[in-house]
mmCIF file of C-alpha atoms in Angstrom:
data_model
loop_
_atom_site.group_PDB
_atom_site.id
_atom_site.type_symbol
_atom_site.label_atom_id
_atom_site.label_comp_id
_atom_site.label_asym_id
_atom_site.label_seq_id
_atom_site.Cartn_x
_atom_site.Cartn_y
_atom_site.Cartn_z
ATOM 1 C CA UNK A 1 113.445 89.281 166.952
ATOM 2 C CA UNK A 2 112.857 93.320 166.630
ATOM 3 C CA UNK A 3 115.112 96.176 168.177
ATOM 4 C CA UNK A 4 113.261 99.176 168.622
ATOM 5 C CA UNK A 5 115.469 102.484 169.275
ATOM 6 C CA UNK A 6 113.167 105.376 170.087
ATOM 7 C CA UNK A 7 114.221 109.496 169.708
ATOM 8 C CA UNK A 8 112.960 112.800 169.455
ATOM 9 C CA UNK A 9 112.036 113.397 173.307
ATOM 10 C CA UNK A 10 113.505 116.587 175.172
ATOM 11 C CA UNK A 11 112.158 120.010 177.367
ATOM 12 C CA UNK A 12 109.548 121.559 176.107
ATOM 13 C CA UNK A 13 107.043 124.187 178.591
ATOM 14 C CA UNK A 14 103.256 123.241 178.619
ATOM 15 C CA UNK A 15 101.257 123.751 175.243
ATOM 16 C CA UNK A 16 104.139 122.433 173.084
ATOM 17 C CA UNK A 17 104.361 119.909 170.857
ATOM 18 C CA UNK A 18 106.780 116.664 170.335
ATOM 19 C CA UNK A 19 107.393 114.014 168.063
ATOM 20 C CA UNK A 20 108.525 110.834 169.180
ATOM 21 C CA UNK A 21 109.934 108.355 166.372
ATOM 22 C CA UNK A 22 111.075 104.654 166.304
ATOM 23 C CA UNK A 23 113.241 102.943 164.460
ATOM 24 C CA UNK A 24 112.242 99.128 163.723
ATOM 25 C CA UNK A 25 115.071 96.556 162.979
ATOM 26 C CA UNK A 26 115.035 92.802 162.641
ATOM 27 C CA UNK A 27 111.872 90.613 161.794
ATOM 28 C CA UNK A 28 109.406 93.193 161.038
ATOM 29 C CA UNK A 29 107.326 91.699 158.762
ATOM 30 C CA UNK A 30 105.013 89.679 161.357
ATOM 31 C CA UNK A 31 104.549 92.547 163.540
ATOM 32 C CA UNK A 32 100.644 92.885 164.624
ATOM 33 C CA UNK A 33 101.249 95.676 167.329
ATOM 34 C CA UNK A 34 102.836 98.405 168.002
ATOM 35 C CA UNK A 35 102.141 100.995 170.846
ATOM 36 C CA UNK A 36 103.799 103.662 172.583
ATOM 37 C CA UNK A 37 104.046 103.246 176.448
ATOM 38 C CA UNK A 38 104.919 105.711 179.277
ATOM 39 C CA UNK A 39 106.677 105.584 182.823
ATOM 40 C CA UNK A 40 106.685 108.306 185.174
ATOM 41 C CA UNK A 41 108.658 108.366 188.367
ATOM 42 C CA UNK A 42 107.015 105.818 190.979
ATOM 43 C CA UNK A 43 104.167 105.015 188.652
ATOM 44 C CA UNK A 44 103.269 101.876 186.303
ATOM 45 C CA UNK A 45 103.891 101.707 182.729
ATOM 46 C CA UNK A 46 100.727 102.939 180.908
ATOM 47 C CA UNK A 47 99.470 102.675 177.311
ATOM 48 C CA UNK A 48 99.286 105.919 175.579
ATOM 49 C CA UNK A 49 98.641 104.722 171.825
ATOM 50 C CA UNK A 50 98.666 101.590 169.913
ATOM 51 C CA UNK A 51 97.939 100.575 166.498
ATOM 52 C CA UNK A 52 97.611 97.404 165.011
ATOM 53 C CA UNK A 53 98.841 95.755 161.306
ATOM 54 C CA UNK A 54 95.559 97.375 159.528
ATOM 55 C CA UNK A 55 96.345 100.573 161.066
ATOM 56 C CA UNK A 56 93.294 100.228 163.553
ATOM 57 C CA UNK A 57 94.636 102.733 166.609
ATOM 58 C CA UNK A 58 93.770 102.925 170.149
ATOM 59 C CA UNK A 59 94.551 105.812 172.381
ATOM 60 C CA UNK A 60 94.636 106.082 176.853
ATOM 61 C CA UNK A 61 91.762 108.841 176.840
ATOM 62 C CA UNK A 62 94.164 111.120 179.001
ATOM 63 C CA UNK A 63 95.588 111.989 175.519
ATOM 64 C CA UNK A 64 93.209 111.412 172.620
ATOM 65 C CA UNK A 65 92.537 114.602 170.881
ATOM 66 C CA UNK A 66 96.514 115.822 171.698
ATOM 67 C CA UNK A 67 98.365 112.593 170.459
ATOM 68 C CA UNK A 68 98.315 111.006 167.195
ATOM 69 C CA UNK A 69 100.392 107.750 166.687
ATOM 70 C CA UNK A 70 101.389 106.753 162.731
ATOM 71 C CA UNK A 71 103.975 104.404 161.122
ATOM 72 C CA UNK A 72 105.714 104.308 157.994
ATOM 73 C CA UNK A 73 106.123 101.088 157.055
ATOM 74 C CA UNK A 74 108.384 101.781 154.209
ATOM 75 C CA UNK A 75 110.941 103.144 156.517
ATOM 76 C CA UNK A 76 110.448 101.056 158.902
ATOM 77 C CA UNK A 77 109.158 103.310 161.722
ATOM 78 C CA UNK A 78 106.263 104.153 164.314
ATOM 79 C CA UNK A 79 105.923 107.989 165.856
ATOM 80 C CA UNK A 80 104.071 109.332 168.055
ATOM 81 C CA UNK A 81 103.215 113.676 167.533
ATOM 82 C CA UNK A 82 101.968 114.904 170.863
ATOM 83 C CA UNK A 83 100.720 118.260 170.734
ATOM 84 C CA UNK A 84 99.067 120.492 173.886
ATOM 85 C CA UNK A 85 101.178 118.589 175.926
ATOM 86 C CA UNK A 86 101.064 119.084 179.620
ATOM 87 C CA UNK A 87 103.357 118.959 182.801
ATOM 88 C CA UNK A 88 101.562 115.490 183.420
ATOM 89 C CA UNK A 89 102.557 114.023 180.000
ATOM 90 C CA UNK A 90 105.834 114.243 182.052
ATOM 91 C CA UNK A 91 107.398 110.568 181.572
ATOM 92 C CA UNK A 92 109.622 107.834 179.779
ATOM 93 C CA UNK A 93 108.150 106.832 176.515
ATOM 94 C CA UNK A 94 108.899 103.532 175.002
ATOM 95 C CA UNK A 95 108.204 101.970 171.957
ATOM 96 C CA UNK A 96 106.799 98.408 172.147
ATOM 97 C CA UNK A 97 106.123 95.655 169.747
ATOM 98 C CA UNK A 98 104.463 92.476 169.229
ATOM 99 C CA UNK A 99 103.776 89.287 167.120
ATOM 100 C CA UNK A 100 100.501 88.971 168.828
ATOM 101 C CA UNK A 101 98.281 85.608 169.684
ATOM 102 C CA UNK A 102 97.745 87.064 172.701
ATOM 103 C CA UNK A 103 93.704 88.307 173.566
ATOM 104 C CA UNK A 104 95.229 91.420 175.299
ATOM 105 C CA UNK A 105 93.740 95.584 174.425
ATOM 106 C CA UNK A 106 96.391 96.432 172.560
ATOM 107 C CA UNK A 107 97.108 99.218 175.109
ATOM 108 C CA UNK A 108 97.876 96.327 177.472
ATOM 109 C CA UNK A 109 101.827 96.266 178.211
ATOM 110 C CA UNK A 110 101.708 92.612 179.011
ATOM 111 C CA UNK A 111 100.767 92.058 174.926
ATOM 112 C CA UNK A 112 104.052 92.950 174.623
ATOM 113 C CA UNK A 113 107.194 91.411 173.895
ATOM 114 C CA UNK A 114 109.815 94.014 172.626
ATOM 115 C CA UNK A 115 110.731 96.896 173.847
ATOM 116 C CA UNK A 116 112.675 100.039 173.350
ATOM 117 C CA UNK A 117 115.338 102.139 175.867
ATOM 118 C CA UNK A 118 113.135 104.898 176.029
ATOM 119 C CA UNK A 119 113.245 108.731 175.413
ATOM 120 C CA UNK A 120 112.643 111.097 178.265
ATOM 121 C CA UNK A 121 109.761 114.279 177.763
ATOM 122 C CA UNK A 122 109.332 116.389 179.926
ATOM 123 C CA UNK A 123 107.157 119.574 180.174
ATOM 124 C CA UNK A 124 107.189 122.066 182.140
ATOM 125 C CA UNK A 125 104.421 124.896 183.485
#
């Protein structure tokens, strides 16, 4: 099992820059994937990053070149700096996990079986 408690979201006007973090508890030491997911009001979850246990990443192409996902594996965490953001970036984020065995794109939110609560971001013009 994994609990996954994301921060760092908040109001920031078009061109900013964010860091989202998230803190990993519980079995971490099987983990294959971890991504970073969004939700915006009456839309599907998307994949905005992902990267794997050899720290392979993938990124939506709506935000490669402005986003850059990392983790730390001594502490235990996964961020996500988004920079240039824009009022469409507007969204829930959520952390996400997985074991794998699944043949899923790692930016696929059906690979994955933990999630966090979210953090809100949301930019403004």
């Amino acid at each position: 099992q994994v609990q996954l408690v994301e921060s760092g979201g908040g109001s920031v006007q078009a061109g900013g820059s964010l860091r989202l973090s998230c803190a990993v508890h519980g079995y971490t030491h099987s983990i294959i994937y971890m991504g970073w997911f969004r939700q915006a009001p009456g839309k599907e979850r998307e994949g905005v990053a992902a990267i794997d246990y050899d720290g392979t990443t993938s990124y939506a192409e709506s935000v490669k070149g402005r986003f850059t996902i990392s983790q730390d594996n001594a502490k235990n965490a996964l961020y996500l700096q988004m920079n240039s953001l824009k009022p469409e970036d507007t969204a829930m984020y959520y952390c996400a996990a997985d074991y794998g065995g699944r043949y899923l794109s790692p930016l696929n939110r059906n690979l994955y079986n933990y999630w966090g609560q979210g953090t809100q971001v949301t930019v403004s013009s």
